[in-house]
Coordinates of C-alpha atoms (C1' of nucleotides) in Angstrom, one line a residue:
Chain A
M3 CA 36.1 5.3 -19.0
A4 CA 35.2 7.7 -16.3
A5 CA 34.6 6.6 -12.8
G6 CA 30.9 6.9 -12.0
S7 CA 28.0 5.8 -14.2
I8 CA 27.9 8.7 -16.6
D9 CA 26.7 6.5 -19.4
R10 CA 23.2 7.5 -20.4
R11 CA 22.2 3.9 -21.0
V12 CA 23.1 2.9 -17.5
A13 CA 21.3 5.8 -15.8
R14 CA 18.3 5.2 -17.9
T15 CA 18.1 1.5 -17.2
R16 CA 18.5 1.9 -13.5
R17 CA 15.9 4.7 -13.4
L18 CA 13.4 2.5 -15.2
L19 CA 14.0 -0.4 -13.0
Q20 CA 13.6 1.6 -9.8
A21 CA 10.4 3.1 -11.1
A22 CA 9.1 -0.2 -12.1
L23 CA 9.9 -1.7 -8.7
F24 CA 8.1 1.1 -6.9
E25 CA 5.0 0.8 -9.1
L26 CA 4.7 -2.9 -8.8
T27 CA 5.4 -2.9 -5.0
T28 CA 2.7 -0.3 -4.5
E29 CA 0.3 -2.4 -6.5
N30 CA 0.9 -5.9 -5.3
G31 CA 3.3 -5.7 -2.4
Y32 CA 7.0 -6.3 -2.5
A33 CA 7.0 -10.1 -2.0
A34 CA 4.7 -10.7 -5.0
V35 CA 7.0 -8.8 -7.4
T36 CA 9.3 -10.9 -9.6
V37 CA 12.4 -9.9 -11.5
A38 CA 10.6 -10.7 -14.7
D39 CA 7.7 -8.4 -13.7
I40 CA 10.1 -5.6 -13.0
C41 CA 11.9 -6.0 -16.4
A42 CA 8.6 -6.3 -18.3
R43 CA 7.3 -3.1 -16.7
A44 CA 10.6 -1.3 -17.2
D45 CA 10.9 -2.7 -20.7
V46 CA 14.3 -3.9 -20.0
G47 CA 15.8 -7.3 -20.8
R48 CA 15.9 -9.7 -17.9
S49 CA 19.6 -10.4 -18.4
T50 CA 20.3 -6.7 -18.2
F51 CA 18.8 -6.6 -14.8
Y52 CA 21.5 -8.9 -13.5
T53 CA 24.3 -6.8 -14.9
H54 CA 23.1 -4.0 -12.6
Y55 CA 21.9 -5.8 -9.5
P56 CA 22.5 -9.3 -8.2
D57 CA 18.8 -9.7 -7.1
K58 CA 15.5 -8.0 -6.3
D59 CA 16.5 -7.1 -2.8
S60 CA 19.6 -5.4 -4.0
L61 CA 17.6 -3.1 -6.3
R62 CA 15.3 -2.1 -3.4
K63 CA 18.2 -1.6 -1.1
T64 CA 20.0 0.6 -3.5
A65 CA 16.9 2.6 -4.2
I66 CA 16.2 3.1 -0.6
E67 CA 19.7 4.0 0.3
E68 CA 19.7 6.7 -2.3
H69 CA 16.6 8.3 -0.8
L70 CA 17.8 7.9 2.7
D71 CA 20.7 10.0 1.7
V72 CA 18.3 12.8 1.0
M73 CA 16.7 12.3 4.4
R74 CA 20.0 12.2 6.1
A75 CA 21.0 15.5 4.5
M76 CA 17.9 17.1 5.7
A77 CA 18.2 15.7 9.2
G78 CA 21.8 16.6 9.3
A79 CA 21.1 20.2 8.5
R80 CA 18.7 20.5 11.4
D81 CA 20.7 18.4 13.8
S82 CA 22.4 21.3 15.4
Q83 CA 19.1 23.1 16.1
P84 CA 17.7 22.8 19.6
S85 CA 14.7 20.4 19.8
A86 CA 12.0 22.5 21.3
G87 CA 10.3 19.7 23.1
G88 CA 9.3 17.7 20.0
F89 CA 10.7 15.4 17.4
V90 CA 12.8 17.0 14.7
F91 CA 12.9 14.1 12.3
S92 CA 9.2 13.6 11.8
G93 CA 8.3 16.9 10.2
P94 CA 10.7 16.7 7.3
A95 CA 10.0 13.1 6.9
F96 CA 6.2 13.6 6.5
A97 CA 6.9 16.5 4.1
H98 CA 9.4 14.6 2.0
A99 CA 7.1 11.6 1.9
D100 CA 4.3 13.8 0.7
A101 CA 6.4 15.0 -2.2
T102 CA 7.3 11.5 -3.3
R103 CA 4.3 9.6 -2.2
T104 CA 4.5 6.6 -4.5
M105 CA 8.1 6.0 -3.7
H106 CA 7.6 6.3 0.0
L107 CA 4.6 4.0 0.0
A108 CA 6.7 1.5 -1.9
M109 CA 9.5 1.9 0.7
L110 CA 7.0 0.7 3.3
G111 CA 6.0 -2.3 1.3
G112 CA 3.0 -1.1 -0.6
K113 CA -0.5 -2.1 0.6
K114 CA 1.1 -4.9 2.6
H115 CA 3.3 -3.8 5.5
E116 CA 6.8 -5.0 4.4
I117 CA 9.1 -2.5 6.0
P118 CA 12.7 -3.0 4.9
E119 CA 15.4 -3.2 7.5
E120 CA 17.2 -0.1 6.3
V121 CA 14.2 2.1 6.8
R122 CA 13.3 0.8 10.2
G123 CA 16.9 1.1 11.2
W124 CA 17.1 4.7 10.1
I125 CA 14.0 5.7 11.9
D126 CA 15.1 3.8 15.0
R127 CA 18.4 5.8 15.1
Q128 CA 16.7 9.1 14.6
V129 CA 14.2 8.4 17.4
R130 CA 16.7 7.0 19.8
H131 CA 19.1 9.8 19.2
E132 CA 16.4 12.5 19.8
L133 CA 15.0 10.7 22.9
A134 CA 18.4 10.3 24.4
D135 CA 18.9 14.0 24.1
M136 CA 15.7 14.8 25.9
A137 CA 16.4 13.0 29.1
R138 CA 18.9 10.6 30.5
Q139 CA 17.4 7.4 31.7
G140 CA 17.7 3.6 32.0
A141 CA 18.4 1.6 28.9
I142 CA 15.3 -0.4 29.1
R143 CA 13.1 2.7 29.4
L144 CA 14.8 4.3 26.4
D145 CA 14.6 1.1 24.4
A146 CA 10.9 0.7 25.1
A147 CA 10.2 4.4 24.3
T148 CA 12.2 4.1 21.1
H149 CA 10.5 1.0 19.8
F150 CA 7.2 2.5 20.8
V151 CA 7.7 5.6 18.8
V152 CA 9.2 3.8 15.8
G153 CA 6.3 1.5 15.5
A154 CA 3.8 4.3 15.9
F155 CA 5.6 6.5 13.4
L156 CA 5.9 3.9 10.7
E157 CA 2.3 2.9 11.1
V158 CA 0.9 6.4 11.0
M159 CA 3.1 7.2 8.0
H160 CA 1.9 4.1 6.2
W161 CA -1.7 4.9 7.0
W162 CA -1.4 8.5 6.0
L163 CA 0.2 7.6 2.6
D164 CA -2.1 4.8 1.9
E165 CA -5.5 6.4 2.8
E166 CA -6.8 9.5 1.3
T167 CA -6.9 11.5 4.5
Q168 CA -6.7 15.0 3.1
L169 CA -4.3 15.8 5.9
S170 CA -1.4 18.1 5.2
P171 CA 2.0 16.9 6.2
A172 CA 2.1 19.5 8.9
A173 CA -1.2 18.3 10.2
V174 CA -0.2 14.7 10.5
D175 CA 3.0 15.6 12.1
Q176 CA 1.2 17.7 14.7
L177 CA -1.2 14.9 15.3
F178 CA 1.7 12.4 15.6
Q179 CA 3.7 14.5 17.9
S180 CA 0.6 15.2 20.1
L181 CA 0.0 11.5 20.4
A182 CA 3.7 10.8 21.1
F183 CA 4.2 13.5 23.7
E184 CA 0.9 14.1 25.3
G185 CA -0.5 10.6 24.8
M186 CA -4.0 9.3 24.0
S187 CA -5.6 11.1 26.9
A188 CA -4.8 14.6 25.6
V189 CA -5.7 13.9 22.0
L190 CA -8.9 12.0 22.7
A191 CA -10.1 14.7 25.1
K192 CA -10.2 17.3 22.4
P193 CA -13.7 17.2 20.9
H194 CA -13.1 19.1 17.7
D195 CA -12.3 17.3 14.4
V196 CA -9.3 18.0 12.3
H197 CA -11.1 17.5 9.0
G198 CA -14.4 15.7 8.2
K199 CA -14.2 12.5 6.3
G200 CA -16.1 9.2 6.4
H201 CA -14.5 5.9 6.6
D202 CA -14.7 2.7 4.5
Chain B
M26 CA -16.7 -40.0 10.3
A27 CA -17.3 -37.5 13.0
A28 CA -17.1 -33.7 12.3
G29 CA -13.8 -32.6 13.7
S30 CA -10.4 -34.2 13.3
I31 CA -10.5 -36.9 15.9
D32 CA -8.0 -39.1 14.1
R33 CA -4.8 -39.1 16.1
R34 CA -2.7 -39.1 12.9
V35 CA -4.3 -35.9 11.7
A36 CA -3.9 -34.2 15.0
R37 CA -0.3 -35.3 15.3
T38 CA 0.7 -34.3 11.8
R39 CA -0.9 -30.8 12.1
R40 CA 0.7 -30.3 15.5
L41 CA 4.1 -31.2 14.2
L42 CA 3.8 -29.0 11.1
Q43 CA 2.7 -26.0 13.2
A44 CA 5.5 -26.4 15.6
A45 CA 8.0 -26.8 12.8
L46 CA 6.8 -23.6 11.2
F47 CA 7.1 -21.7 14.4
E48 CA 10.6 -22.9 15.0
L49 CA 11.8 -22.2 11.5
T50 CA 10.1 -18.8 11.4
T51 CA 11.7 -17.8 14.6
E52 CA 15.1 -18.9 13.3
N53 CA 15.2 -17.6 9.8
G54 CA 12.1 -15.4 9.3
Y55 CA 8.9 -16.5 7.6
A56 CA 9.8 -15.7 4.0
A57 CA 12.9 -17.9 4.1
V58 CA 11.0 -21.0 5.2
T59 CA 10.1 -23.5 2.5
V60 CA 7.5 -26.2 2.6
A61 CA 10.3 -28.8 2.3
D62 CA 12.0 -27.2 5.4
I63 CA 8.8 -27.5 7.4
C64 CA 8.3 -31.1 6.4
A65 CA 11.9 -32.0 7.2
R66 CA 11.7 -30.4 10.6
A67 CA 8.4 -32.0 11.4
D68 CA 9.5 -35.3 9.9
V69 CA 6.4 -35.4 7.7
G70 CA 6.2 -36.3 4.0
R71 CA 6.0 -33.4 1.8
S72 CA 3.0 -34.8 0.0
T73 CA 1.3 -35.1 3.3
F74 CA 1.6 -31.4 3.9
Y75 CA -0.5 -30.7 0.8
T76 CA -3.3 -33.0 2.0
H77 CA -3.7 -30.7 5.1
Y78 CA -2.9 -27.2 3.7
P79 CA -2.8 -25.8 0.2
D80 CA 0.3 -23.8 0.9
K81 CA 2.6 -22.3 3.5
D82 CA 0.4 -19.2 4.1
S83 CA -2.5 -21.4 4.8
L84 CA -0.7 -23.2 7.6
R85 CA 0.3 -20.0 9.2
K86 CA -3.1 -18.5 8.9
T87 CA -4.7 -21.6 10.4
A88 CA -2.2 -21.6 13.3
I89 CA -2.7 -17.9 14.0
E90 CA -6.4 -18.1 13.8
E91 CA -6.5 -20.9 16.4
H92 CA -4.5 -18.8 18.8
L93 CA -6.4 -15.7 18.1
D94 CA -9.4 -17.6 19.3
V95 CA -7.8 -18.0 22.6
M96 CA -7.1 -14.2 22.7
R97 CA -10.6 -13.5 21.6
A98 CA -12.0 -15.6 24.4
M99 CA -9.9 -13.8 26.9
A100 CA -10.8 -10.4 25.5
G101 CA -14.5 -11.3 25.4
A102 CA -14.5 -12.3 29.0
R103 CA -13.1 -8.9 30.0
D104 CA -15.1 -7.0 27.6
S105 CA -18.0 -6.2 29.9
Q106 CA -15.7 -4.9 32.6
P107 CA -15.3 -1.1 32.8
S108 CA -12.0 0.1 31.4
A109 CA -10.4 2.1 34.1
G110 CA -8.7 4.6 31.9
G111 CA -6.4 2.2 30.2
F112 CA -6.3 -0.5 27.5
V113 CA -7.9 -3.8 28.4
F114 CA -6.4 -5.9 25.6
S115 CA -2.8 -5.3 26.1
G116 CA -2.3 -6.8 29.6
P117 CA -3.7 -10.3 28.7
A118 CA -1.9 -10.0 25.4
F119 CA 1.5 -9.5 27.0
A120 CA 0.8 -12.2 29.5
H121 CA -0.3 -14.7 27.0
A122 CA 2.6 -13.9 24.7
D123 CA 4.9 -14.5 27.6
A124 CA 3.5 -18.0 28.2
T125 CA 3.9 -19.0 24.5
R126 CA 6.9 -16.9 23.7
T127 CA 8.2 -18.9 20.7
M128 CA 4.9 -19.0 19.0
H129 CA 4.1 -15.4 19.5
L130 CA 7.5 -14.3 18.2
A131 CA 6.9 -16.5 15.1
M132 CA 3.5 -14.8 14.7
L133 CA 5.3 -11.5 14.4
G134 CA 7.6 -13.0 11.8
G135 CA 10.6 -14.0 13.8
K136 CA 13.7 -11.8 13.9
K137 CA 12.4 -10.1 10.8
H138 CA 9.3 -8.1 11.1
E139 CA 6.8 -9.9 9.0
I140 CA 3.5 -9.2 10.7
P141 CA 0.7 -11.2 9.2
E142 CA -2.5 -9.4 8.2
E143 CA -4.7 -11.3 10.6
V144 CA -2.6 -10.3 13.7
R145 CA -2.5 -6.7 12.7
G146 CA -6.2 -6.7 11.9
W147 CA -7.1 -8.2 15.3
I148 CA -5.0 -5.7 17.2
D149 CA -6.4 -2.9 15.1
R150 CA -10.0 -3.9 16.0
Q151 CA -9.1 -4.2 19.7
V152 CA -7.6 -0.8 19.8
R153 CA -10.2 1.0 17.7
H154 CA -12.9 -0.5 19.8
E155 CA -11.4 0.6 23.0
L156 CA -10.5 4.0 21.9
A157 CA -13.9 4.6 20.4
D158 CA -15.4 3.8 23.8
M159 CA -13.2 6.3 25.6
A160 CA -14.2 9.4 23.7
R161 CA -16.3 10.2 20.7
Q162 CA -14.4 12.0 18.0
G163 CA -13.8 12.6 14.3
A164 CA -12.9 9.6 12.2
I165 CA -9.5 10.9 11.2
R166 CA -8.5 11.5 14.8
L167 CA -9.6 8.0 15.8
D168 CA -7.9 6.5 12.7
A169 CA -4.6 8.2 13.5
A170 CA -4.7 7.3 17.2
T171 CA -5.6 3.7 16.3
H172 CA -2.8 3.3 13.9
F173 CA -0.4 5.0 16.3
V174 CA -1.2 2.6 19.1
V175 CA -1.3 -0.5 16.9
G176 CA 2.2 0.3 15.5
A177 CA 3.5 1.1 18.9
F178 CA 2.1 -2.0 20.5
L179 CA 3.3 -4.5 17.8
E180 CA 6.8 -3.0 17.9
V181 CA 7.0 -3.0 21.7
M182 CA 5.7 -6.5 21.8
H183 CA 8.2 -7.7 19.2
W184 CA 11.1 -6.0 21.0
W185 CA 10.1 -7.4 24.3
L186 CA 9.8 -11.0 22.9
D187 CA 13.0 -10.8 20.9
E188 CA 15.3 -9.1 23.4
E189 CA 16.1 -10.5 26.8
T190 CA 14.7 -7.6 28.7
Q191 CA 14.0 -9.3 32.0
L192 CA 10.8 -7.3 32.1
S193 CA 7.7 -9.1 33.4
P194 CA 4.6 -9.0 31.3
A195 CA 3.0 -6.7 33.8
A196 CA 5.9 -4.3 33.7
V197 CA 5.9 -4.0 29.9
D198 CA 2.2 -3.5 29.9
Q199 CA 2.6 -0.7 32.4
L200 CA 5.4 0.9 30.4
F201 CA 3.4 0.5 27.2
Q202 CA 0.3 2.1 28.7
S203 CA 2.2 4.9 30.3
L204 CA 3.7 5.7 26.9
A205 CA 0.4 5.4 25.2
F206 CA -1.6 7.6 27.6
E207 CA 0.8 10.0 29.2
G208 CA 3.1 10.1 26.3
M209 CA 6.9 10.5 26.0
S210 CA 7.1 13.5 28.3
A211 CA 5.7 11.7 31.3
V212 CA 7.8 8.6 30.9
L213 CA 11.0 10.3 30.1
A214 CA 10.7 12.7 33.0
K215 CA 10.6 10.0 35.6
P216 CA 14.2 9.3 36.7
H217 CA 13.8 5.9 38.3
D218 CA 14.1 2.7 36.3
V219 CA 11.6 0.0 36.0
H220 CA 14.2 -2.6 36.6
G221 CA 13.9 -5.1 39.3
K222 CA 10.5 -6.5 38.4
G223 CA 12.1 -9.3 36.4
H224 CA 10.5 -12.6 36.3
D225 CA 13.0 -15.5 36.3
Chain C
dC9 C1' -9.8 -58.5 12.5
dC10 C1' -11.0 -55.5 8.5
dG11 C1' -12.5 -51.6 6.0
dA12 C1' -11.5 -46.8 6.0
dT13 C1' -8.4 -43.3 6.2
dA14 C1' -4.0 -41.2 6.6
dC15 C1' 0.9 -41.3 5.5
dT16 C1' 4.7 -42.1 2.2
dG17 C1' 8.2 -41.6 -1.6
dG18 C1' 8.6 -40.6 -6.0
dA19 C1' 7.4 -38.8 -10.6
dC20 C1' 5.9 -34.9 -12.9
dA21 C1' 4.8 -30.1 -14.9
dT22 C1' 5.4 -25.3 -13.8
dC23 C1' 7.6 -21.3 -12.5
dA24 C1' 11.2 -18.0 -10.7
dT25 C1' 16.1 -17.5 -10.1
dG26 C1' 20.7 -16.6 -11.5
dT27 C1' 24.5 -17.6 -15.0
dC28 C1' 26.3 -17.4 -19.4
dT29 C1' 27.0 -16.5 -24.4
dA30 C1' 27.0 -14.6 -28.8
dG31 C1' 25.1 -11.0 -31.4
dT32 C1' 23.3 -6.1 -31.8
dA33 C1' 22.7 -1.3 -30.5
dT34 C1' 24.5 2.8 -28.5
dC35 C1' 27.6 5.7 -26.2
dT36 C1' 32.1 8.3 -25.9
dT37 C1' 36.1 10.5 -27.6
dA38 C1' 39.6 11.2 -30.6
Chain D
dT14 C1' 32.4 10.8 -38.3
dA15 C1' 34.7 6.6 -37.5
dA16 C1' 36.3 3.2 -34.1
dG17 C1' 36.7 1.0 -30.0
dA18 C1' 34.5 0.4 -25.7
dT19 C1' 30.5 -0.6 -23.3
dA20 C1' 25.7 -1.6 -22.6
dC21 C1' 21.7 -4.0 -24.1
dT22 C1' 19.3 -8.2 -25.9
dA23 C1' 17.3 -12.8 -26.6
dG24 C1' 17.7 -17.2 -25.5
dA25 C1' 19.7 -21.5 -23.5
dC26 C1' 20.8 -23.6 -19.3
dA27 C1' 21.1 -25.5 -14.4
dT28 C1' 18.9 -25.2 -10.0
dG29 C1' 15.5 -25.2 -6.6
dA30 C1' 10.7 -24.5 -4.9
dT31 C1' 5.8 -25.3 -5.8
dG32 C1' 1.8 -27.9 -6.2
dT33 C1' -0.4 -32.3 -8.2
dC34 C1' -0.9 -37.0 -8.6
dC35 C1' -0.5 -41.9 -7.8
dA36 C1' 0.4 -46.5 -6.0
dG37 C1' 2.0 -48.8 -2.0
dT38 C1' 2.2 -49.0 3.1
dA39 C1' 1.1 -48.0 7.9
dT40 C1' -2.3 -46.9 11.3
dC41 C1' -6.7 -45.9 13.0
dG42 C1' -11.5 -46.9 14.7
dG43 C1' -15.2 -50.1 15.1

DNA sequence: CCGATACTGGACATCATGTCTAGTATCTTA
DNA sequence: TAAGATACTAGACATGATGTCCAGTATCGG
């Protein structure tokens, strides 16, 4: 009767349920996934599901929270470093997302764009924090800039994970940061391509 | 039996259903709204609903499509004008959104961020079209820039509609375009606030 | 005024949710 | 390895939302 969930069965069940949710979310979008679907995919009894989580949202929330812990740790480690004129959070985020592509795509809602509140909230705090450090300004201006960057970041991340862009994490980050700091003008001016690839 | 829906009863019912959907979406988010809720709010029989629309999504889609027609018309009218180094679509969009605040907020999913595919698609095409006109470049670079701007725009729009920012449509648009074209650096550098251009 | 059309409430089948129970499998640890 | 604790399981159940259908009633347009 130890404290945590050391029991193999518990760990196994939760792992299977999480994986199933990620797969199904990526395939059909979060809204379309039912608890029965998840259990079928995970090969777990439906009643078992409810002994672990009260509902579908809770499963997702827990899964996301666990992974945000990883991100938090990474961000925390770099927090003391001076920001050399760019965002600190985005690089690690792109890199980590690349490593766990499926899960991150699921976290953004799969093909559909169903970004959970926790994710948006976390990005929002990162951006706001970093922007506030860069320059002191009016609340409205900071708000606008924050929302601007959050929206742009999530959309670029989603696009990059969903499409087969062949871009390395570092390359997207560079592109993202250029767009964010220099704006359209600078990026559009440059004539050279990053990497050739047709579109759909 | 003329072509359109000249019958008063039909027009009335659809109008009521649309309005009810907008209200409820703004209040509780789109996902939480049920068909029964809509009918109750609109004071319309539930069976009547299904004689007009096959489901909830269809009602939203129709409503959105109708309003996108308005936007399309506005955009089309300005399409021939030369773009003086900025986006053409955003100004009218902010202005029109201001005029029909509730409906637009509902179109973005209410408090929650549940942006329907049609809206995202329309913005995407606007942005891509305008960006492509500004400079010729690789597909990836254009893709990235497009998604960047789309995400930023939708998020800023949502924030502006949701919060009581006191910013006039013109002011948000200016702020948005500054961020988009000059980037963070330029906007954050300026010490003065935008405040004072409120509109009520 | 009258025929056509739209609205209505209610019945119905279907499906997903969440709870509960009694029985079975598996873990831990003594 | 045996025993007690704990997790899993299938299935029944109540609830609520969906979408279909129908017969009766109100309202429209000509």
